[in-house]
C-alpha cells in the first residue's frame, strides 16, 4: 500500500481493551437461552425457525452502548457470537 491508503485499524494494537468480560458472557448466555426458547417454540408450533444472529447483534449493541454506557465493540462482538450460537442449539 502507498502512504495515502495506509490501513488504520478501528482498535489499535497498542490499546488494551477488555473483550471477554463477565458482563459479555452473562449477556451472551441470556441471549442464547432466549433464542433457543424462541426457536423451539416456533419450530414446534409453526414448523419454522428463525435466524438469531441479527437480533443478537442488535440487542447486544443496544444494551452495551445505551443501557450500560460502554463503547466496546469487542464486548458486543462476544455477546453476539455467544447469542447466535444459541440458534444452532
PDB file of C-alpha atoms in Angstrom:
ATOM      1  CA  UNK A   1       0.000   0.000   0.000  1.00  0.00           C
ATOM      2  CA  UNK A   2       1.100   3.503  -0.552  1.00  0.00           C
ATOM      3  CA  UNK A   3       1.131   6.098   2.216  1.00  0.00           C
ATOM      4  CA  UNK A   4      -2.225   7.631   1.240  1.00  0.00           C
ATOM      5  CA  UNK A   5      -4.167   4.401   1.596  1.00  0.00           C
ATOM      6  CA  UNK A   6      -2.433   3.053   4.689  1.00  0.00           C
ATOM      7  CA  UNK A   7      -4.674   0.732   6.701  1.00  0.00           C
ATOM      8  CA  UNK A   8      -5.689   2.072  10.086  1.00  0.00           C
ATOM      9  CA  UNK A   9      -7.427  -0.471  12.376  1.00  0.00           C
ATOM     10  CA  UNK A  10     -10.512   0.514  14.363  1.00  0.00           C
ATOM     11  CA  UNK A  11      -8.832  -0.525  17.614  1.00  0.00           C
ATOM     12  CA  UNK A  12      -5.058  -0.051  17.538  1.00  0.00           C
ATOM     13  CA  UNK A  13      -2.761  -2.810  18.784  1.00  0.00           C
ATOM     14  CA  UNK A  14      -1.331  -0.553  21.496  1.00  0.00           C
ATOM     15  CA  UNK A  15      -4.717  -0.099  23.163  1.00  0.00           C
ATOM     16  CA  UNK A  16      -5.697  -2.759  25.692  1.00  0.00           C
ATOM     17  CA  UNK A  17      -9.462  -3.240  25.633  1.00  0.00           C
ATOM     18  CA  UNK A  18     -11.318  -5.937  27.577  1.00  0.00           C
ATOM     19  CA  UNK A  19     -13.034  -8.373  25.258  1.00  0.00           C
ATOM     20  CA  UNK A  20     -14.239 -11.345  27.289  1.00  0.00           C
ATOM     21  CA  UNK A  21     -15.780  -9.973  30.462  1.00  0.00           C
ATOM     22  CA  UNK A  22     -18.298 -11.366  32.928  1.00  0.00           C
ATOM     23  CA  UNK A  23     -20.913  -8.968  31.557  1.00  0.00           C
ATOM     24  CA  UNK A  24     -20.433 -10.097  27.966  1.00  0.00           C
ATOM     25  CA  UNK A  25     -20.573 -13.795  28.874  1.00  0.00           C
ATOM     26  CA  UNK A  26     -23.715 -13.474  31.024  1.00  0.00           C
ATOM     27  CA  UNK A  27     -25.493 -11.336  28.447  1.00  0.00           C
ATOM     28  CA  UNK A  28     -24.495 -13.745  25.663  1.00  0.00           C
ATOM     29  CA  UNK A  29     -25.817 -16.722  27.610  1.00  0.00           C
ATOM     30  CA  UNK A  30     -29.111 -14.919  28.270  1.00  0.00           C
ATOM     31  CA  UNK A  31     -29.466 -14.150  24.554  1.00  0.00           C
ATOM     32  CA  UNK A  32     -28.605 -17.767  23.683  1.00  0.00           C
ATOM     33  CA  UNK A  33     -31.247 -19.118  26.068  1.00  0.00           C
ATOM     34  CA  UNK A  34     -33.782 -16.677  24.661  1.00  0.00           C
ATOM     35  CA  UNK A  35     -33.054 -17.686  21.062  1.00  0.00           C
ATOM     36  CA  UNK A  36     -33.175 -21.395  21.957  1.00  0.00           C
ATOM     37  CA  UNK A  37     -36.591 -20.923  23.556  1.00  0.00           C
ATOM     38  CA  UNK A  38     -37.901 -18.912  20.608  1.00  0.00           C
ATOM     39  CA  UNK A  39     -36.613 -21.418  18.048  1.00  0.00           C
ATOM     40  CA  UNK A  40     -38.002 -24.386  19.993  1.00  0.00           C
ATOM     41  CA  UNK A  41     -41.410 -22.757  20.323  1.00  0.00           C
ATOM     42  CA  UNK A  42     -41.597 -21.645  16.705  1.00  0.00           C
ATOM     43  CA  UNK A  43     -40.234 -24.945  15.445  1.00  0.00           C
ATOM     44  CA  UNK A  44     -42.833 -26.966  17.328  1.00  0.00           C
ATOM     45  CA  UNK A  45     -45.746 -24.584  16.852  1.00  0.00           C
ATOM     46  CA  UNK A  46     -45.287 -23.355  13.280  1.00  0.00           C
ATOM     47  CA  UNK A  47     -42.663 -25.673  11.841  1.00  0.00           C
ATOM     48  CA  UNK A  48     -40.306 -22.821  11.012  1.00  0.00           C
ATOM     49  CA  UNK A  49     -37.296 -21.469  12.888  1.00  0.00           C
ATOM     50  CA  UNK A  50     -35.735 -18.029  12.725  1.00  0.00           C
ATOM     51  CA  UNK A  51     -32.169 -16.783  12.466  1.00  0.00           C
ATOM     52  CA  UNK A  52     -30.872 -15.317  15.712  1.00  0.00           C
ATOM     53  CA  UNK A  53     -27.654 -13.673  14.538  1.00  0.00           C
ATOM     54  CA  UNK A  54     -29.029 -10.276  13.582  1.00  0.00           C
ATOM     55  CA  UNK A  55     -31.350  -9.860  16.607  1.00  0.00           C
ATOM     56  CA  UNK A  56     -28.484 -10.913  18.903  1.00  0.00           C
ATOM     57  CA  UNK A  57     -26.196  -8.308  17.342  1.00  0.00           C
ATOM     58  CA  UNK A  58     -28.783  -5.526  17.607  1.00  0.00           C
ATOM     59  CA  UNK A  59     -29.704  -6.361  21.204  1.00  0.00           C
ATOM     60  CA  UNK A  60     -26.043  -6.642  22.222  1.00  0.00           C
ATOM     61  CA  UNK A  61     -25.149  -3.273  20.716  1.00  0.00           C
ATOM     62  CA  UNK A  62     -28.224  -1.633  22.224  1.00  0.00           C
ATOM     63  CA  UNK A  63     -27.732  -2.968  25.723  1.00  0.00           C
ATOM     64  CA  UNK A  64     -23.982  -2.375  25.895  1.00  0.00           C
ATOM     65  CA  UNK A  65     -23.997   1.103  24.367  1.00  0.00           C
ATOM     66  CA  UNK A  66     -27.254   2.587  25.607  1.00  0.00           C
ATOM     67  CA  UNK A  67     -28.065   0.885  28.910  1.00  0.00           C
ATOM     68  CA  UNK A  68     -24.574   0.085  30.214  1.00  0.00           C
ATOM     69  CA  UNK A  69     -22.932   3.216  28.740  1.00  0.00           C
ATOM     70  CA  UNK A  70     -19.928   1.284  27.405  1.00  0.00           C
ATOM     71  CA  UNK A  71     -18.452   1.795  23.981  1.00  0.00           C
ATOM     72  CA  UNK A  72     -16.789  -1.572  23.477  1.00  0.00           C
ATOM     73  CA  UNK A  73     -17.190  -3.126  20.050  1.00  0.00           C
ATOM     74  CA  UNK A  74     -15.189  -6.157  21.206  1.00  0.00           C
ATOM     75  CA  UNK A  75     -17.618  -6.924  24.047  1.00  0.00           C
ATOM     76  CA  UNK A  76     -20.532  -6.543  21.651  1.00  0.00           C
ATOM     77  CA  UNK A  77     -18.855  -8.988  19.295  1.00  0.00           C
ATOM     78  CA  UNK A  78     -18.501 -11.614  22.044  1.00  0.00           C
ATOM     79  CA  UNK A  79     -22.144 -11.178  23.122  1.00  0.00           C
ATOM     80  CA  UNK A  80     -23.339 -11.516  19.539  1.00  0.00           C
ATOM     81  CA  UNK A  81     -21.194 -14.600  18.979  1.00  0.00           C
ATOM     82  CA  UNK A  82     -22.451 -16.376  22.107  1.00  0.00           C
ATOM     83  CA  UNK A  83     -26.045 -15.308  21.422  1.00  0.00           C
ATOM     84  CA  UNK A  84     -26.050 -16.527  17.845  1.00  0.00           C
ATOM     85  CA  UNK A  85     -24.524 -19.833  18.932  1.00  0.00           C
ATOM     86  CA  UNK A  86     -27.800 -20.492  20.725  1.00  0.00           C
ATOM     87  CA  UNK A  87     -29.518 -20.501  17.343  1.00  0.00           C
ATOM     88  CA  UNK A  88     -27.895 -23.805  16.432  1.00  0.00           C
ATOM     89  CA  UNK A  89     -28.949 -25.492  19.659  1.00  0.00           C
TER      90      UNK A  89
END
